[in-house]
CSV table of C-alpha atoms and ligand atoms in Angstrom, one decimal:
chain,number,residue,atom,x,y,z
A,13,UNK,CA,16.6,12.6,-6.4
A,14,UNK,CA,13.0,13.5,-5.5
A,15,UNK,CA,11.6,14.7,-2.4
A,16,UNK,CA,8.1,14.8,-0.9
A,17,UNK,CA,7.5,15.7,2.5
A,18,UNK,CA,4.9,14.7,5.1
A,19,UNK,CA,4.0,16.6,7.6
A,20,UNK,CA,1.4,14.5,10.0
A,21,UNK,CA,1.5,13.9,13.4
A,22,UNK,CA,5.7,12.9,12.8
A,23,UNK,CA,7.2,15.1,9.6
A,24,UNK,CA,9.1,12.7,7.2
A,25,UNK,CA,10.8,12.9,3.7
A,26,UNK,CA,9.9,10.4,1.1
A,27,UNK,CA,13.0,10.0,-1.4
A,28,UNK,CA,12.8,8.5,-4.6
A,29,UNK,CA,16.0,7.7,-6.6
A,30,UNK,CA,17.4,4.9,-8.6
A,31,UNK,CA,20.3,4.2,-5.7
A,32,UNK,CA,18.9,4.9,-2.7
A,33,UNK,CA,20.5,1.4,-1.3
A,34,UNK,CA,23.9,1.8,-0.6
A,35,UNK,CA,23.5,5.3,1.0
A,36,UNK,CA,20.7,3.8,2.9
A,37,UNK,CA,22.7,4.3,5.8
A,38,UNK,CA,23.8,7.9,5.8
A,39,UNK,CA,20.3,8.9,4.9
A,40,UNK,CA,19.1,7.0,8.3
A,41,UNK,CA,21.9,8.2,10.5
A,42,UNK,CA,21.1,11.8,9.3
A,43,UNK,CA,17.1,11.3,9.7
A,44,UNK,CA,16.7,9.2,12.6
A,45,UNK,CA,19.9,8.7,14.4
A,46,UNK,CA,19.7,5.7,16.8
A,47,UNK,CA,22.6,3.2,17.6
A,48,UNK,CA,21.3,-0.4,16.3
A,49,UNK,CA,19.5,-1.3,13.1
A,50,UNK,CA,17.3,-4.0,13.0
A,51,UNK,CA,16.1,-4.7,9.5
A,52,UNK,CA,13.2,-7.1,8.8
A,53,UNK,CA,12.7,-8.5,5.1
A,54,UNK,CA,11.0,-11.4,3.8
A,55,UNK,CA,13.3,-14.1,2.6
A,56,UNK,CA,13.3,-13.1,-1.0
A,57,UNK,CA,14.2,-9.9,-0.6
A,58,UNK,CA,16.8,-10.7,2.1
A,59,UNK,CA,18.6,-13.0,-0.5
A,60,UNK,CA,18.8,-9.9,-2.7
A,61,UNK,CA,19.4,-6.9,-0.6
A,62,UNK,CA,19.5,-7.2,2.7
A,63,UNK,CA,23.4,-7.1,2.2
A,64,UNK,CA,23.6,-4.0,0.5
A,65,UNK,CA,21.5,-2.1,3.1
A,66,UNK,CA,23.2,-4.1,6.1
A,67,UNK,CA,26.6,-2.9,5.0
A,68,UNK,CA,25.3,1.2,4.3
A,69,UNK,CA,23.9,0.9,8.1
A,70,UNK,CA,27.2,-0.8,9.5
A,71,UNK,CA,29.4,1.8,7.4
A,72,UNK,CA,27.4,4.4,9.1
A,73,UNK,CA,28.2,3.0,12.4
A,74,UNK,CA,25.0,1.2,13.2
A,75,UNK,CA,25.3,-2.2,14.9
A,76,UNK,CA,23.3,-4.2,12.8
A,77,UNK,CA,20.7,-7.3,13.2
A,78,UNK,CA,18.7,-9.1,10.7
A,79,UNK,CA,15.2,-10.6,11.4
A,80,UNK,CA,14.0,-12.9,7.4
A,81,UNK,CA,10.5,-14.2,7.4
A,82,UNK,CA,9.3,-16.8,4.7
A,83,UNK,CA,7.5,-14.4,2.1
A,84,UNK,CA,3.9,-13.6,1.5
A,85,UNK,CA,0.8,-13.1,2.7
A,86,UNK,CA,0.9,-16.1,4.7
A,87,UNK,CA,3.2,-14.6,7.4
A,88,UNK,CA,1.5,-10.9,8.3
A,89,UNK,CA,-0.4,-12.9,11.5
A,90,UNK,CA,0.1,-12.5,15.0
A,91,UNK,CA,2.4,-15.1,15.5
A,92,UNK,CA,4.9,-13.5,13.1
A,93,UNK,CA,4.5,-10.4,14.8
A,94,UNK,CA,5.1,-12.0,18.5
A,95,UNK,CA,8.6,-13.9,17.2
A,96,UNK,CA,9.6,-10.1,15.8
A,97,UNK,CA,9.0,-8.8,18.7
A,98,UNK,CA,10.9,-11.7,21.0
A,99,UNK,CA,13.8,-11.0,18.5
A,100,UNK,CA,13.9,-7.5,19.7
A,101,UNK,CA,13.9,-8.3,22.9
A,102,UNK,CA,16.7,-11.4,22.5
A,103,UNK,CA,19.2,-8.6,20.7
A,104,UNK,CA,18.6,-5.9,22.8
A,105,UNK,CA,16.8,-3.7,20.9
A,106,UNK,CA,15.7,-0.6,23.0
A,107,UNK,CA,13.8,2.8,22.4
A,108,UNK,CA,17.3,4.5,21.0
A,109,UNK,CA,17.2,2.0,18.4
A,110,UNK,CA,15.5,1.8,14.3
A,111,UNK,CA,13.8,-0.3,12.8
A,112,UNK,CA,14.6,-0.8,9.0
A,113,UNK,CA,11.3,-2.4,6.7
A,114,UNK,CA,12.8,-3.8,3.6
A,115,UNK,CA,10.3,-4.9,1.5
A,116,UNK,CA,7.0,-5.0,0.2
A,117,UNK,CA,3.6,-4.3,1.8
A,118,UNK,CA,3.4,-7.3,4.4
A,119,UNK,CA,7.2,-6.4,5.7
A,120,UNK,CA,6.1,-2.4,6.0
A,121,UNK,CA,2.8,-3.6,7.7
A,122,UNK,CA,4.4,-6.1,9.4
A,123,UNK,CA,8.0,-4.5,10.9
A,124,UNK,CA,5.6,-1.1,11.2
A,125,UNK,CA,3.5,-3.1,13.7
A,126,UNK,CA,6.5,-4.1,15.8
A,127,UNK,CA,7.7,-0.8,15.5
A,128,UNK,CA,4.9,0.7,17.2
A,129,UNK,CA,4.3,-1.5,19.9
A,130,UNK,CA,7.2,-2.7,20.7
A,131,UNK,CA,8.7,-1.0,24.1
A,132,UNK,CA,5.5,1.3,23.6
A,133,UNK,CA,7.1,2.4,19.8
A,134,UNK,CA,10.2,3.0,18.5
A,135,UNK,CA,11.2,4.7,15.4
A,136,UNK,CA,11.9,2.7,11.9
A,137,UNK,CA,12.4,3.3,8.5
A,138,UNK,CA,10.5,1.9,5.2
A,139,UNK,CA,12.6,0.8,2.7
A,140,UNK,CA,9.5,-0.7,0.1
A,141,UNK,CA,10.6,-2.8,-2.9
A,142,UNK,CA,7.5,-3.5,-4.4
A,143,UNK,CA,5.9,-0.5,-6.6
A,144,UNK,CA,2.9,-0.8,-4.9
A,145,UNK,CA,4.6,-0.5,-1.4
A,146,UNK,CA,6.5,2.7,-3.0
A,147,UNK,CA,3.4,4.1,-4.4
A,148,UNK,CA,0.8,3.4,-1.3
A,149,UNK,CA,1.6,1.0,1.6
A,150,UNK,CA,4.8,2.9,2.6
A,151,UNK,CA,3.0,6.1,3.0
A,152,UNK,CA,0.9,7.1,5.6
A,153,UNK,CA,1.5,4.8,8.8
A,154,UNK,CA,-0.8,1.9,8.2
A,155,UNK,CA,0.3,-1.1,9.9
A,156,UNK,CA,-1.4,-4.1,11.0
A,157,UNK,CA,-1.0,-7.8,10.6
A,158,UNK,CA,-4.3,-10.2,9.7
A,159,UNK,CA,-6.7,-12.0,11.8
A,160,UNK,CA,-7.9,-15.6,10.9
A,161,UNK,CA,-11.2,-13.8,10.0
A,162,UNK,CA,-9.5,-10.9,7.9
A,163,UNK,CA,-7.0,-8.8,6.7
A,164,UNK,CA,-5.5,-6.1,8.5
A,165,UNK,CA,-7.8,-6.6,11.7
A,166,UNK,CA,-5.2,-5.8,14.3
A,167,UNK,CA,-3.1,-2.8,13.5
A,168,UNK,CA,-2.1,0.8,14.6
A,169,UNK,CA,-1.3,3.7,13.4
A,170,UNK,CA,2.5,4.8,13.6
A,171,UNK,CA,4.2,6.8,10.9
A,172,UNK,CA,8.0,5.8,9.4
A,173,UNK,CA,10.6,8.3,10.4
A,174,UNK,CA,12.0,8.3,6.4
A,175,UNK,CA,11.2,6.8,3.5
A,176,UNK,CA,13.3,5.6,0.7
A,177,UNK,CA,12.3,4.7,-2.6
A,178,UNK,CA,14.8,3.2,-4.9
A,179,UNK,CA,13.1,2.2,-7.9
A,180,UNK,CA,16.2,0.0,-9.3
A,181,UNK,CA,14.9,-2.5,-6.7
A,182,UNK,CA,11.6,-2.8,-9.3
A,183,UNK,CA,14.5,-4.3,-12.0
A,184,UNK,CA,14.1,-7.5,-9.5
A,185,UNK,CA,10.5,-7.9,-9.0
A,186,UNK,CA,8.4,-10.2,-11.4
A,187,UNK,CA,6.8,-8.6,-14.0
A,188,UNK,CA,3.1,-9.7,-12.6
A,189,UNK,CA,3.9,-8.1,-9.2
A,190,UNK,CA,5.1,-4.8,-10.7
A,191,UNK,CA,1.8,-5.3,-13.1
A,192,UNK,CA,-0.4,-6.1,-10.1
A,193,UNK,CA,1.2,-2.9,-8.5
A,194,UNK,CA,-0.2,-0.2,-11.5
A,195,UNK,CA,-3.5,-1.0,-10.6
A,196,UNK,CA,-3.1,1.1,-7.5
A,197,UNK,CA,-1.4,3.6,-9.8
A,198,UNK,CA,-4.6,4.4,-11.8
A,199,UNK,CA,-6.5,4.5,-8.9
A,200,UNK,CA,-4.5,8.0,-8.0
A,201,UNK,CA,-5.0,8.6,-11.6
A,202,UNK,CA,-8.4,8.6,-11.4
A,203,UNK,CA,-8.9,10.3,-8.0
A,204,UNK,CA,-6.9,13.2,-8.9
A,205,UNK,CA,-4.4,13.1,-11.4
A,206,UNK,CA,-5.4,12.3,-15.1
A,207,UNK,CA,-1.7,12.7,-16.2
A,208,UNK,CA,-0.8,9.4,-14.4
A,209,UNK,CA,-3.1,7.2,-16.3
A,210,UNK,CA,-1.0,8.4,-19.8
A,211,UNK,CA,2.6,7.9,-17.1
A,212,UNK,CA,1.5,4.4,-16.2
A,213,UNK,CA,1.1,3.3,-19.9
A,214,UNK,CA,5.0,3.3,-20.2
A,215,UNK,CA,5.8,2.6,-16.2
A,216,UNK,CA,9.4,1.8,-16.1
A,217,UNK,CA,10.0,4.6,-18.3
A,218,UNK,CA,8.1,7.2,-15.7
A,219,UNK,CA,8.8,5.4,-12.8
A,220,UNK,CA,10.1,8.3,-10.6
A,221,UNK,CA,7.3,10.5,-11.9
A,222,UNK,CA,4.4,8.2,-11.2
A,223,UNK,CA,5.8,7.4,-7.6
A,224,UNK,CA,6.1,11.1,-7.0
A,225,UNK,CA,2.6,12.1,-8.2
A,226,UNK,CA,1.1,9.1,-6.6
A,227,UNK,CA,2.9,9.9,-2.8
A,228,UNK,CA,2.1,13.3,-3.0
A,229,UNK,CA,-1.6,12.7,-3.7
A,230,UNK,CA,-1.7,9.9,-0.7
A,231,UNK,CA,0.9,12.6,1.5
A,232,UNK,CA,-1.8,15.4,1.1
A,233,UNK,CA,-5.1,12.9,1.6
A,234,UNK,CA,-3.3,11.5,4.9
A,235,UNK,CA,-2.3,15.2,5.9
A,236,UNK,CA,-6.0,16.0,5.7
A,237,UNK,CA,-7.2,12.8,7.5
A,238,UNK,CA,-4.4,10.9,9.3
A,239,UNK,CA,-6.8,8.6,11.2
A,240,UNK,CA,-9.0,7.8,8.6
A,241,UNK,CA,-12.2,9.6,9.7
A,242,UNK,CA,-13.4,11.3,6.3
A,243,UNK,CA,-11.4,11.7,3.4
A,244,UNK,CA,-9.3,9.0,3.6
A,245,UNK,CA,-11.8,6.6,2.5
A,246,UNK,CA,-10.9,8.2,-1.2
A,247,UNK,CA,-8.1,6.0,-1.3
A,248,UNK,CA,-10.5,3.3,-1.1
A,249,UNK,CA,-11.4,3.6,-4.7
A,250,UNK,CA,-12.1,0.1,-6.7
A,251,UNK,CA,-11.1,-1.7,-3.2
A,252,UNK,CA,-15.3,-2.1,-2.0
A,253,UNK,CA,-15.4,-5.1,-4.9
A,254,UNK,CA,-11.7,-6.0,-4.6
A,255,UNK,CA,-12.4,-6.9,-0.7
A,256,UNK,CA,-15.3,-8.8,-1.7
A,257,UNK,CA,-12.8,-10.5,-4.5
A,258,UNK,CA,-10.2,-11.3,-2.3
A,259,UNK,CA,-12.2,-12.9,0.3
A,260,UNK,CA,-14.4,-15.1,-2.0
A,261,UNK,CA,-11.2,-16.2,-3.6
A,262,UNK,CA,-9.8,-16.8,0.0
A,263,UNK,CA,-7.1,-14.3,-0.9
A,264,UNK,CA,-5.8,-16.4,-3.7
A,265,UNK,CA,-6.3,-13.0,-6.3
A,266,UNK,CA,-3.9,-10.9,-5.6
A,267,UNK,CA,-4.6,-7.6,-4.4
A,268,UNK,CA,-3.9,-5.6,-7.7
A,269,UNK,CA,-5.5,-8.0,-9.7
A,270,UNK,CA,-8.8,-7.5,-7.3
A,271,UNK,CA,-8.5,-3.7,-7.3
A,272,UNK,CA,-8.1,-3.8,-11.0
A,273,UNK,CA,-11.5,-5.7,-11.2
A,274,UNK,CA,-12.7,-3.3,-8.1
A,275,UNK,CA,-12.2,-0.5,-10.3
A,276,UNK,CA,-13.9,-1.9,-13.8
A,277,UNK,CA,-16.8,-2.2,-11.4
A,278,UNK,CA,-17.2,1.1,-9.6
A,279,UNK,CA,-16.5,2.5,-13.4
A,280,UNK,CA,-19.6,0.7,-15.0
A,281,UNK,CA,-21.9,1.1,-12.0
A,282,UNK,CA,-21.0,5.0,-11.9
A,283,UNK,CA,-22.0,5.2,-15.6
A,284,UNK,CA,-25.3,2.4,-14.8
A,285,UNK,CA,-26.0,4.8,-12.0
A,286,UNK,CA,-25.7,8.4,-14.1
A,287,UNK,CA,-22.9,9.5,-12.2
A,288,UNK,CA,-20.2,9.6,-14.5
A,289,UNK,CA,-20.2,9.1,-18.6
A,290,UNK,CA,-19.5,6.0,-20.8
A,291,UNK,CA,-16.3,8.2,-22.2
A,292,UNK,CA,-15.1,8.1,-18.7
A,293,UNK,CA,-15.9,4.4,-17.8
A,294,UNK,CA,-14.5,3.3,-21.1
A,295,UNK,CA,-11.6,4.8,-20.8
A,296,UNK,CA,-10.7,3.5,-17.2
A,297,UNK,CA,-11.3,0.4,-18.5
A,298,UNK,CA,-9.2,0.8,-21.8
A,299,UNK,CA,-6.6,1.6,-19.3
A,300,UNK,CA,-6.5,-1.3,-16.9
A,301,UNK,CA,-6.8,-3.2,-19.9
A,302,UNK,CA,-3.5,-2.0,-21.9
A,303,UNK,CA,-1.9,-3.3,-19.0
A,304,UNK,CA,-2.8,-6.3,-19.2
A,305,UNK,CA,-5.1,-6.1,-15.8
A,306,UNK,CA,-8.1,-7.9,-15.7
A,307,UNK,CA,-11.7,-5.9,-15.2
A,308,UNK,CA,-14.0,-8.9,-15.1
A,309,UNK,CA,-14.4,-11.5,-12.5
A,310,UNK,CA,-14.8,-15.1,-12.0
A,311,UNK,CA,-18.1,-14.1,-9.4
A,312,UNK,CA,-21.6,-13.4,-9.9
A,313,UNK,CA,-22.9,-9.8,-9.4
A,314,UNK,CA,-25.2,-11.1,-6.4
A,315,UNK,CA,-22.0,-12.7,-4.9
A,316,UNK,CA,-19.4,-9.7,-5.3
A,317,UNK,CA,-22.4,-7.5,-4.0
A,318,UNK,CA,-23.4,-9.6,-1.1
A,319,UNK,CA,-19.8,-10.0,0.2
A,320,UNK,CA,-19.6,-6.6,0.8
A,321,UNK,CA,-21.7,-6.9,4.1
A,322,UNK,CA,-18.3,-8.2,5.7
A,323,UNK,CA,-16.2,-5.6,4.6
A,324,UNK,CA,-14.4,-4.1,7.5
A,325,UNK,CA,-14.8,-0.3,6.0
A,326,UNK,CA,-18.5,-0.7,6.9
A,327,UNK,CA,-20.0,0.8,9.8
A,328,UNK,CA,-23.5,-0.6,11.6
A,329,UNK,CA,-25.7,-1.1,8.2
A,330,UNK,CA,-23.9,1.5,6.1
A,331,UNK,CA,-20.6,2.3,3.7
A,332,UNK,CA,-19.0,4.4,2.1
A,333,UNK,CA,-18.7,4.0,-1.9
A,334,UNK,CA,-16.2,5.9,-3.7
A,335,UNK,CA,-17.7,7.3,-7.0
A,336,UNK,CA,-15.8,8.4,-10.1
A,337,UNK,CA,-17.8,11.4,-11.5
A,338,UNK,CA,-15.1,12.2,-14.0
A,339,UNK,CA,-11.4,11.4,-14.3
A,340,UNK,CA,-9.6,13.5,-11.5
A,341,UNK,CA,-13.2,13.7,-9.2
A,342,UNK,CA,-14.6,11.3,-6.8
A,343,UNK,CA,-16.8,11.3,-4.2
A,344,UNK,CA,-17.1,10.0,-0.9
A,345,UNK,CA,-21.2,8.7,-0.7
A,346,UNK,CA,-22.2,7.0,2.2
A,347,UNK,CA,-25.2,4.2,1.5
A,348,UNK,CA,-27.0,1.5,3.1
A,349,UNK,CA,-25.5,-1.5,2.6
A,350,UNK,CA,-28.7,-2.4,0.6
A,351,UNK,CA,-28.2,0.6,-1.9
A,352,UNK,CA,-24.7,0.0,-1.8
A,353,UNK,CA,-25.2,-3.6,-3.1
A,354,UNK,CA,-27.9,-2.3,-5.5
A,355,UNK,CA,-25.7,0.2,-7.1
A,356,UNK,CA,-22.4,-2.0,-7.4
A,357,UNK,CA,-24.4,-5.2,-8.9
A,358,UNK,CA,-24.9,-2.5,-12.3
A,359,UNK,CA,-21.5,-2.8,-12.4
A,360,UNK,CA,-20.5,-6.6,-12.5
B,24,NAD,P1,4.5,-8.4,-0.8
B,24,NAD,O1,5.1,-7.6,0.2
B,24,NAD,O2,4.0,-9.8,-0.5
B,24,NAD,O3,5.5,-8.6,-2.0
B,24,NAD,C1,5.1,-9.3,-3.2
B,24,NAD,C2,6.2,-10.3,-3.5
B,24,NAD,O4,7.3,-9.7,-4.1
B,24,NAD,C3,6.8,-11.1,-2.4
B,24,NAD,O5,6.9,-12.5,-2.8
B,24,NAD,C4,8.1,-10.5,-2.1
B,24,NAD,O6,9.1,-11.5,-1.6
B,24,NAD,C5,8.5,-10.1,-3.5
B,24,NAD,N1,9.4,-9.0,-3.7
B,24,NAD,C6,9.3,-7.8,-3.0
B,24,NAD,N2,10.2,-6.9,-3.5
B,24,NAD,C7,10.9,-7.6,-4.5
B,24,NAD,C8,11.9,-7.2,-5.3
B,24,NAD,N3,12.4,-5.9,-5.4
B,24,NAD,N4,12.4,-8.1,-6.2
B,24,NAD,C9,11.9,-9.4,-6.2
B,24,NAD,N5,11.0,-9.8,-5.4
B,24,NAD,C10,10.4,-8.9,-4.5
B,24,NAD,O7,3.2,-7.7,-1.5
B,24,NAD,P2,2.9,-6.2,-1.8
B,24,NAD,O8,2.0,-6.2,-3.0
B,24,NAD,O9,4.1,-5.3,-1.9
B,24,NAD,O10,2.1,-5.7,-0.5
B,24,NAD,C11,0.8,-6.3,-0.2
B,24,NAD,C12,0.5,-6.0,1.2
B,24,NAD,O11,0.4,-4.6,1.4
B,24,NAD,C13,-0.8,-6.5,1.7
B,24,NAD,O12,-0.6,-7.2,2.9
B,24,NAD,C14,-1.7,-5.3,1.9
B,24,NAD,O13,-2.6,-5.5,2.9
B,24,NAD,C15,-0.7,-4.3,2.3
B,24,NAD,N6,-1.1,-2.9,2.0
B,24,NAD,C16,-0.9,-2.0,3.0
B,24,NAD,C17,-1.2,-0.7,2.9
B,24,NAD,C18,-1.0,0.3,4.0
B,24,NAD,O14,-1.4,1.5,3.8
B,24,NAD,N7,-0.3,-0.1,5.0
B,24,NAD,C19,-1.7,-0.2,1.6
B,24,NAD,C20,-1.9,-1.2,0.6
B,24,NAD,C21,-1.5,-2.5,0.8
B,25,LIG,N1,-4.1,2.3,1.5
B,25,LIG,C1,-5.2,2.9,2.1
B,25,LIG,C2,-4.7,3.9,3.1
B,25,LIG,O1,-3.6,4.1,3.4
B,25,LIG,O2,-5.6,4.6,3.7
């Protein structure tokens, strides 16, 4: 078993094993105490494991409720949010108790928005099954739910109390998803850690290497910047184009895919802009490609470019960019939105 720790404004172990499951509920008892457990999972993931953990939790004396949502995107709004939180309330839940995530990124944004507003916050636990929840979403107390006019909009910041990665849960998840999860994988590669981008060319095979390289990277940005004032924005990387993806396609690309595409286009702009090689943009792009992730898109430059005026990472008339220099070095560069657009559109 692996073990990074993170040390913001609450201290929590990340663990990465290949059966984590059915001592879920030890390793929660011995973290976070509490007398109920009240897990929240999405309906697919309920049907395959929301026994296993239920059982661990009542074997280590937690009273146990179970809150399933339909799957997908489609149900990290507000009104989801407000029946999790009635179903708190219905079954008692107080302060003393936890609050289990089991799931992908929607459950840990959506259980870790209950979690911190419900009876003013109470503690919980992420349990992500999807290798992009274990590698980014899990980490780092991000939690939110969208608005009709845009992802994430209402949200808070509240940090897990543990977090357990068992990586046999990826033996379940389709083969696109897990594909659509390494994009987000060479992003760390690329900010920091070129050994990643040679890892994530055989993933199953270095699974619990990539997810500890990837965490730690995110632990020591979020250590740095828990609130997402400065350097955070790193982990931003690819995602400037991948928003503006998403929302022409009305969200029907899914995120990886986008951030794939995101990154293709940072790459080429950075090397249309004399910022970083053609070695270097090549080579991200021989990357994303081995895996079978796209890098072009379906949109014209001017489109992709002028979407990015409603990305919500802007501030008054400006954003910030993240620019590969080299593999393992980017930079933070805060443009207009007019040279922002002019230096992306090199890149579509
Ligand atoms: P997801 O949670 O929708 O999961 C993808 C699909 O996989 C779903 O259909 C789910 O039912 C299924 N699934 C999950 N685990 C499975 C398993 N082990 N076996 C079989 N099926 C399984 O999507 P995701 O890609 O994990 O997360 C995307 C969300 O994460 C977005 O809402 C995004 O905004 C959010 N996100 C949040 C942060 C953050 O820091 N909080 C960071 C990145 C992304
Ligand atoms: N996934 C971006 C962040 O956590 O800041």
């Amino acid at each position: 078993m692996t073990e990074v720790r993170v040390k913001a404004s609450n201290s929590y172990p990340i663990l990465i094993d290949g059966d984590l499951l059915k001592v879920s509920g030890n390793l929660i008892r011995k973290e976070a105490g509490g007398e109920s457990a009240c897990i929240v999972c999405g309906d697919e993931v309920a049907k395959l494991y929301a026994t296993k953990v239920g059982e661990s939790l009542k074997s280590a004396g937690y009273d146990t409720h179970l809150f399933v949502y339909p799957h997908g995107e489609r149900s990290k709004t507000p009104e989801m949010y407000v029946r999790l939180l009635n179903y708190m309330a219905e079954n008692g839940i107080t302060r003393s108790d936890i609050l289990v995530a089991l799931g992908g990124g929607v459950t840990g944004d959506l259980a870790g928005f209950a979690a911190a507003t419900y009876m003013r916050g109470i503690r919980y636990v992420q349990i992500p099954t999807t290798l992009l929840a274990m590698v980014d979403s899990s980490v780092g107390g991000k939690t939110a739910v969208d608005l009709p006019s845009g992802k994430n909009l209402a949200g808070a910041f509240w940090q897990p109390e543990m977090v357990l990665c068992d990586h046999s849960t990826l033996e379940t998840l389709p083969r696109e998803v897990f594909i659509d999860g390494c994009a987000e994988v060479v992003k760390y590669g690329i900010l920091k850690d070129p050994e990643i981008l040679s890892l994530v060319l055989e993933p199953e095979r270095n699974i619990e290497r990539i997810i500890e390289k990837c965490v730690t990277i995110k632990r020591d940005i979020v250590q740095e910047d828990e609130r997402d004032n400065g350097k955070r924005a790193l982990l931003n990387l690819g995602h400037t184009a991948a928003h503006s993806i998403e929302k022409l396609s009305q969200y029907s690309v899914p995120h990886g895919k986008a951030v794939a595409i995101g990154l293709a286009i940072i790459a080429r702009a950075a090397e249309a802009n004399g910022d970083c090689d053609k070695d270097t943009a090549d080579f991200i792009i021989k990357i994303l490609s081995k895996l079978s992730l796209p890098t072009t898109s379906m949109y014209r430059p001017a489109e992709i470019a002028d979407a990015i005026a409603h990305d919500k990472k802007r501030s008054g008339d400006s954003i910030s960019l993240i620019i590969p220099r080299a593999l393992g070095d980017c930079e933070i560069r805060r443009l207009s939105l007019k040279e922002a657009r002019e230096y992306l559109i090199r890149g579509v």
